[in-house]
Amino acid sequence: IAASASSDTVVNLDVYEVAAVSREVLKATETTISCVISGLSDATATVSWRTKTGDEVTGENFTPVQGTQAGGAQTSTLLVKGPAVSIDTPYTCRVTSGSIAASASSDT
């Protein structure tokens, strides 16, 4: 059997960083928290906001915004309305690749 020609395949490794921006607010005060994703290539990251138990944040007291990628950075926000601000509560920003569907997520 004759040796076949070699073949090169280019695989891009897209690496990004995520930073959470915490807030301290008065009880029952509406606030917005944010998650800044930097080092992005062309695609917008997919962001979901999670509770401390890992469930996705839902309901009328929350407004998550994905944000859009511009210049390699994206800021996603979560508006938490006053009725949901009653005790100290951690929220997690879960980021996955916007271009690679099977990519692992990063929680911050």
CSV table of N, CA and C in Angstrom, one decimal:
chain,number,residue,atom,x,y,z
A,1,ILE,N,0.9,-1.2,0.0
A,1,ILE,CA,0.0,0.0,0.0
A,1,ILE,C,0.9,1.2,0.0
A,2,ALA,N,0.7,2.1,-1.0
A,2,ALA,CA,1.5,3.3,-1.1
A,2,ALA,C,1.0,4.3,0.0
A,3,ALA,N,1.9,5.1,0.5
A,3,ALA,CA,1.6,6.1,1.5
A,3,ALA,C,0.8,7.2,0.9
A,4,SER,N,-0.2,7.6,1.6
A,4,SER,CA,-1.0,8.7,1.1
A,4,SER,C,-0.4,10.1,1.5
A,5,ALA,N,-0.8,11.1,0.8
A,5,ALA,CA,-0.3,12.5,1.1
A,5,ALA,C,-0.9,12.9,2.5
A,6,SER,N,-0.1,13.7,3.1
A,6,SER,CA,-0.6,14.2,4.4
A,6,SER,C,-1.6,15.3,4.2
A,7,SER,N,-2.4,15.6,5.2
A,7,SER,CA,-3.4,16.6,5.2
A,7,SER,C,-3.3,17.5,6.4
A,8,ASP,N,-3.4,18.8,6.3
A,8,ASP,CA,-3.4,19.7,7.4
A,8,ASP,C,-4.7,20.2,7.6
A,9,THR,N,-5.2,20.3,8.9
A,9,THR,CA,-6.4,20.9,9.3
A,9,THR,C,-6.2,22.0,10.3
A,10,VAL,N,-6.7,23.1,10.0
A,10,VAL,CA,-6.6,24.2,10.9
A,10,VAL,C,-7.7,24.2,11.9
A,11,VAL,N,-7.4,24.2,13.2
A,11,VAL,CA,-8.4,24.3,14.3
A,11,VAL,C,-8.1,25.5,15.1
A,12,ASN,N,-9.1,26.4,15.2
A,12,ASN,CA,-9.0,27.6,16.0
A,12,ASN,C,-9.3,27.3,17.5
A,13,LEU,N,-8.4,27.8,18.3
A,13,LEU,CA,-8.7,27.7,19.8
A,13,LEU,C,-9.1,29.1,20.2
A,14,ASP,N,-10.4,29.3,20.5
A,14,ASP,CA,-10.9,30.6,20.9
A,14,ASP,C,-10.9,30.6,22.5
A,15,VAL,N,-10.1,31.5,23.0
A,15,VAL,CA,-10.0,31.7,24.5
A,15,VAL,C,-10.5,33.0,24.9
A,16,TYR,N,-11.3,33.1,26.0
A,16,TYR,CA,-11.9,34.3,26.4
A,16,TYR,C,-11.8,34.4,27.9
A,17,GLU,N,-12.0,35.6,28.5
A,17,GLU,CA,-12.0,35.8,29.9
A,17,GLU,C,-13.3,36.3,30.4
A,18,VAL,N,-13.7,36.0,31.6
A,18,VAL,CA,-15.0,36.4,32.1
A,18,VAL,C,-14.8,37.1,33.5
A,19,ALA,N,-15.4,38.3,33.7
A,19,ALA,CA,-15.2,38.9,35.0
A,19,ALA,C,-16.6,39.4,35.4
A,20,ALA,N,-17.0,39.0,36.6
A,20,ALA,CA,-18.3,39.4,37.2
A,20,ALA,C,-18.1,40.7,37.9
A,21,VAL,N,-19.1,41.6,37.8
A,21,VAL,CA,-19.1,42.9,38.5
A,21,VAL,C,-20.2,42.8,39.6
A,22,SER,N,-19.8,42.8,40.8
A,22,SER,CA,-20.7,42.7,42.0
A,22,SER,C,-21.3,44.0,42.3
A,23,ARG,N,-22.5,44.0,43.0
A,23,ARG,CA,-23.1,45.2,43.5
A,23,ARG,C,-23.6,45.0,44.9
A,24,GLU,N,-23.6,46.1,45.7
A,24,GLU,CA,-24.2,46.1,47.0
A,24,GLU,C,-25.3,47.2,46.9
A,25,VAL,N,-26.5,46.8,47.3
A,25,VAL,CA,-27.7,47.7,47.2
A,25,VAL,C,-28.5,47.5,48.5
A,26,LEU,N,-29.4,48.5,48.7
A,26,LEU,CA,-30.3,48.5,49.7
A,26,LEU,C,-31.4,47.5,49.5
A,27,LYS,N,-32.0,46.9,50.5
A,27,LYS,CA,-33.1,46.0,50.4
A,27,LYS,C,-34.2,46.6,49.6
A,28,ALA,N,-34.8,45.8,48.7
A,28,ALA,CA,-36.0,46.2,47.9
A,28,ALA,C,-35.6,47.3,46.8
A,29,THR,N,-34.3,47.4,46.5
A,29,THR,CA,-33.9,48.4,45.5
A,29,THR,C,-33.5,47.7,44.2
A,30,GLU,N,-34.1,48.1,43.1
A,30,GLU,CA,-33.8,47.6,41.8
A,30,GLU,C,-32.3,47.8,41.5
A,31,THR,N,-31.6,46.8,40.9
A,31,THR,CA,-30.2,46.9,40.6
A,31,THR,C,-29.9,46.1,39.3
A,32,THR,N,-28.8,46.4,38.7
A,32,THR,CA,-28.3,45.7,37.5
A,32,THR,C,-26.9,45.2,37.8
A,33,ILE,N,-26.7,43.9,37.6
A,33,ILE,CA,-25.4,43.3,37.8
A,33,ILE,C,-24.9,42.9,36.4
A,34,SER,N,-23.6,42.8,36.2
A,34,SER,CA,-23.0,42.6,34.9
A,34,SER,C,-21.9,41.5,34.9
A,35,CYS,N,-21.7,41.0,33.7
A,35,CYS,CA,-20.7,40.0,33.5
A,35,CYS,C,-19.9,40.5,32.2
A,36,VAL,N,-18.7,40.7,32.3
A,36,VAL,CA,-17.9,41.2,31.2
A,36,VAL,C,-17.1,40.1,30.6
A,37,ILE,N,-17.3,39.8,29.3
A,37,ILE,CA,-16.5,38.8,28.6
A,37,ILE,C,-15.6,39.5,27.6
A,38,SER,N,-14.3,39.2,27.8
A,38,SER,CA,-13.3,39.8,26.9
A,38,SER,C,-12.5,38.7,26.2
A,39,GLY,N,-11.8,39.1,25.1
A,39,GLY,CA,-11.0,38.2,24.3
A,39,GLY,C,-11.8,37.4,23.3
A,40,LEU,N,-13.0,37.9,23.0
A,40,LEU,CA,-13.8,37.2,22.0
A,40,LEU,C,-13.4,37.4,20.6
A,41,SER,N,-13.6,36.4,19.7
A,41,SER,CA,-13.3,36.6,18.3
A,41,SER,C,-14.6,37.3,17.7
A,42,ASP,N,-15.0,36.7,16.6
A,42,ASP,CA,-16.1,37.4,15.9
A,42,ASP,C,-17.5,37.1,16.5
A,43,ALA,N,-17.7,35.9,17.2
A,43,ALA,CA,-19.0,35.5,17.6
A,43,ALA,C,-19.3,36.1,19.0
A,44,THR,N,-20.6,36.4,19.2
A,44,THR,CA,-21.2,36.8,20.4
A,44,THR,C,-21.3,35.6,21.3
A,45,ALA,N,-20.8,35.7,22.6
A,45,ALA,CA,-21.0,34.6,23.5
A,45,ALA,C,-22.4,34.4,23.9
A,46,THR,N,-22.7,33.1,24.3
A,46,THR,CA,-24.1,32.8,24.8
A,46,THR,C,-24.0,32.9,26.3
A,47,VAL,N,-24.9,33.7,26.9
A,47,VAL,CA,-24.8,33.9,28.4
A,47,VAL,C,-26.2,33.6,29.0
A,48,SER,N,-26.2,32.8,30.1
A,48,SER,CA,-27.4,32.6,30.9
A,48,SER,C,-27.0,33.0,32.3
A,49,TRP,N,-28.0,33.5,33.0
A,49,TRP,CA,-27.8,33.8,34.4
A,49,TRP,C,-28.4,32.7,35.3
A,50,ARG,N,-27.7,32.3,36.4
A,50,ARG,CA,-28.2,31.2,37.2
A,50,ARG,C,-28.3,31.6,38.7
A,51,THR,N,-29.1,30.9,39.4
A,51,THR,CA,-29.3,31.0,40.8
A,51,THR,C,-28.2,30.2,41.5
A,52,LYS,N,-28.1,30.3,42.8
A,52,LYS,CA,-27.0,29.6,43.5
A,52,LYS,C,-27.2,28.1,43.4
A,53,THR,N,-28.4,27.6,43.1
A,53,THR,CA,-28.7,26.2,42.9
A,53,THR,C,-28.4,25.7,41.5
A,54,GLY,N,-28.0,26.7,40.6
A,54,GLY,CA,-27.7,26.3,39.2
A,54,GLY,C,-28.9,26.4,38.2
A,55,ASP,N,-30.1,26.8,38.8
A,55,ASP,CA,-31.3,26.9,37.9
A,55,ASP,C,-31.2,28.3,37.1
A,56,GLU,N,-31.7,28.3,35.9
A,56,GLU,CA,-31.7,29.5,35.2
A,56,GLU,C,-32.6,30.5,35.8
A,57,VAL,N,-32.2,31.8,35.9
A,57,VAL,CA,-33.0,32.9,36.5
A,57,VAL,C,-34.2,33.2,35.6
A,58,THR,N,-35.4,33.1,36.1
A,58,THR,CA,-36.6,33.4,35.4
A,58,THR,C,-37.6,34.2,36.2
A,59,GLY,N,-38.6,34.7,35.6
A,59,GLY,CA,-39.7,35.4,36.4
A,59,GLY,C,-39.7,36.9,36.1
A,60,GLU,N,-40.8,37.5,36.5
A,60,GLU,CA,-41.1,38.9,36.2
A,60,GLU,C,-40.1,39.8,36.9
A,61,ASN,N,-39.4,39.3,38.0
A,61,ASN,CA,-38.5,40.2,38.7
A,61,ASN,C,-37.1,40.3,38.1
A,62,PHE,N,-36.9,39.6,37.0
A,62,PHE,CA,-35.5,39.5,36.4
A,62,PHE,C,-35.6,39.8,34.9
A,63,THR,N,-34.6,40.6,34.4
A,63,THR,CA,-34.5,40.8,33.0
A,63,THR,C,-33.0,40.6,32.6
A,64,PRO,N,-32.7,39.4,32.0
A,64,PRO,CA,-31.4,39.1,31.5
A,64,PRO,C,-31.2,39.7,30.1
A,65,VAL,N,-30.0,40.3,29.9
A,65,VAL,CA,-29.7,40.8,28.6
A,65,VAL,C,-28.4,40.2,28.1
A,66,GLN,N,-28.4,39.5,26.9
A,66,GLN,CA,-27.2,38.8,26.4
A,66,GLN,C,-26.0,39.8,26.2
A,67,GLY,N,-26.3,41.0,25.6
A,67,GLY,CA,-25.3,41.9,25.2
A,67,GLY,C,-24.8,41.5,23.8
A,68,THR,N,-24.1,42.3,23.2
A,68,THR,CA,-23.5,42.0,21.9
A,68,THR,C,-22.0,42.2,21.9
A,69,GLN,N,-21.3,41.5,21.0
A,69,GLN,CA,-19.9,41.5,20.9
A,69,GLN,C,-19.5,42.7,20.1
A,70,ALA,N,-18.6,43.5,20.6
A,70,ALA,CA,-18.0,44.7,19.9
A,70,ALA,C,-16.6,44.8,20.3
A,71,GLY,N,-15.7,44.8,19.3
A,71,GLY,CA,-14.3,45.0,19.6
A,71,GLY,C,-13.7,43.9,20.5
A,72,GLY,N,-14.2,42.7,20.4
A,72,GLY,CA,-13.7,41.6,21.2
A,72,GLY,C,-14.2,41.5,22.7
A,73,ALA,N,-15.2,42.3,23.0
A,73,ALA,CA,-15.8,42.3,24.4
A,73,ALA,C,-17.3,42.3,24.3
A,74,GLN,N,-17.9,41.8,25.3
A,74,GLN,CA,-19.3,41.7,25.5
A,74,GLN,C,-19.7,41.9,26.9
A,75,THR,N,-20.7,42.7,27.2
A,75,THR,CA,-21.2,42.8,28.6
A,75,THR,C,-22.6,42.3,28.6
A,76,SER,N,-22.9,41.3,29.5
A,76,SER,CA,-24.2,40.8,29.7
A,76,SER,C,-24.7,41.3,31.0
A,77,THR,N,-26.0,41.7,31.1
A,77,THR,CA,-26.5,42.2,32.4
A,77,THR,C,-27.7,41.5,32.9
A,78,LEU,N,-27.9,41.6,34.2
A,78,LEU,CA,-29.1,41.0,34.8
A,78,LEU,C,-29.7,42.1,35.6
A,79,LEU,N,-30.9,42.6,35.2
A,79,LEU,CA,-31.7,43.5,36.0
A,79,LEU,C,-32.5,42.7,37.1
A,80,VAL,N,-32.3,43.0,38.3
A,80,VAL,CA,-33.0,42.4,39.4
A,80,VAL,C,-33.9,43.4,40.0
A,81,LYS,N,-35.2,43.2,39.9
A,81,LYS,CA,-36.2,44.2,40.4
A,81,LYS,C,-36.3,44.2,41.9
A,82,GLY,N,-36.7,45.3,42.5
A,82,GLY,CA,-36.8,45.4,43.9
A,82,GLY,C,-37.4,44.3,44.7
A,83,PRO,N,-38.6,43.7,44.3
A,83,PRO,CA,-39.2,42.6,45.0
A,83,PRO,C,-38.3,41.4,45.2
A,84,ALA,N,-37.3,41.2,44.3
A,84,ALA,CA,-36.4,40.0,44.4
A,84,ALA,C,-35.1,40.4,45.2
A,85,VAL,N,-35.0,41.6,45.7
A,85,VAL,CA,-33.8,42.0,46.4
A,85,VAL,C,-34.2,42.1,47.9
A,86,SER,N,-34.2,40.9,48.6
A,86,SER,CA,-34.6,40.9,50.0
A,86,SER,C,-33.6,40.3,50.9
A,87,ILE,N,-32.7,39.4,50.3
A,87,ILE,CA,-31.6,38.9,51.1
A,87,ILE,C,-30.3,38.8,50.2
A,88,ASP,N,-29.2,38.6,50.8
A,88,ASP,CA,-28.0,38.5,50.0
A,88,ASP,C,-28.1,37.3,49.1
A,89,THR,N,-27.9,37.4,47.8
A,89,THR,CA,-28.2,36.4,46.8
A,89,THR,C,-27.1,36.4,45.7
A,90,PRO,N,-26.4,35.3,45.6
A,90,PRO,CA,-25.4,35.2,44.5
A,90,PRO,C,-26.0,34.8,43.2
A,91,TYR,N,-25.6,35.4,42.1
A,91,TYR,CA,-26.1,35.0,40.8
A,91,TYR,C,-24.8,34.6,40.0
A,92,THR,N,-25.0,33.6,39.1
A,92,THR,CA,-23.8,33.2,38.3
A,92,THR,C,-24.1,33.5,36.9
A,93,CYS,N,-23.1,34.0,36.2
A,93,CYS,CA,-23.1,34.3,34.8
A,93,CYS,C,-22.4,33.0,34.1
A,94,ARG,N,-23.3,32.3,33.3
A,94,ARG,CA,-22.8,31.1,32.6
A,94,ARG,C,-22.5,31.5,31.2
A,95,VAL,N,-21.3,31.3,30.7
A,95,VAL,CA,-20.9,31.7,29.4
A,95,VAL,C,-20.5,30.5,28.6
A,96,THR,N,-21.0,30.4,27.4
A,96,THR,CA,-20.6,29.4,26.4
A,96,THR,C,-20.3,30.0,25.1
A,97,SER,N,-19.6,29.3,24.3
A,97,SER,CA,-19.2,29.9,23.0
A,97,SER,C,-20.4,30.1,22.1
A,98,GLY,N,-20.5,31.2,21.4
A,98,GLY,CA,-21.6,31.5,20.5
A,98,GLY,C,-21.4,30.8,19.2
A,99,SER,N,-20.2,30.3,18.9
A,99,SER,CA,-19.9,29.7,17.6
A,99,SER,C,-19.7,28.2,17.7
A,100,ILE,N,-19.4,27.6,18.8
A,100,ILE,CA,-19.2,26.2,19.0
A,100,ILE,C,-20.2,25.6,19.9
A,101,ALA,N,-21.2,25.0,19.3
A,101,ALA,CA,-22.4,24.6,20.1
A,101,ALA,C,-22.1,23.6,21.2
A,102,ALA,N,-21.1,22.7,21.0
A,102,ALA,CA,-20.8,21.7,22.0
A,102,ALA,C,-19.7,22.2,23.0
A,103,SER,N,-19.4,23.5,23.1
A,103,SER,CA,-18.4,23.9,24.0
A,103,SER,C,-18.8,23.8,25.5
A,104,ALA,N,-17.8,23.7,26.3
A,104,ALA,CA,-18.0,23.7,27.8
A,104,ALA,C,-18.4,25.1,28.2
A,105,SER,N,-19.1,25.2,29.3
A,105,SER,CA,-19.5,26.5,29.8
A,105,SER,C,-18.5,26.9,30.9
A,106,SER,N,-18.5,28.2,31.1
A,106,SER,CA,-17.7,28.8,32.2
A,106,SER,C,-18.6,29.6,33.1
A,107,ASP,N,-18.6,29.3,34.4
A,107,ASP,CA,-19.4,29.9,35.4
A,107,ASP,C,-18.6,31.0,36.2
A,108,THR,N,-19.1,32.2,36.3
A,108,THR,CA,-18.5,33.2,37.1
A,108,THR,C,-19.5,33.9,38.0
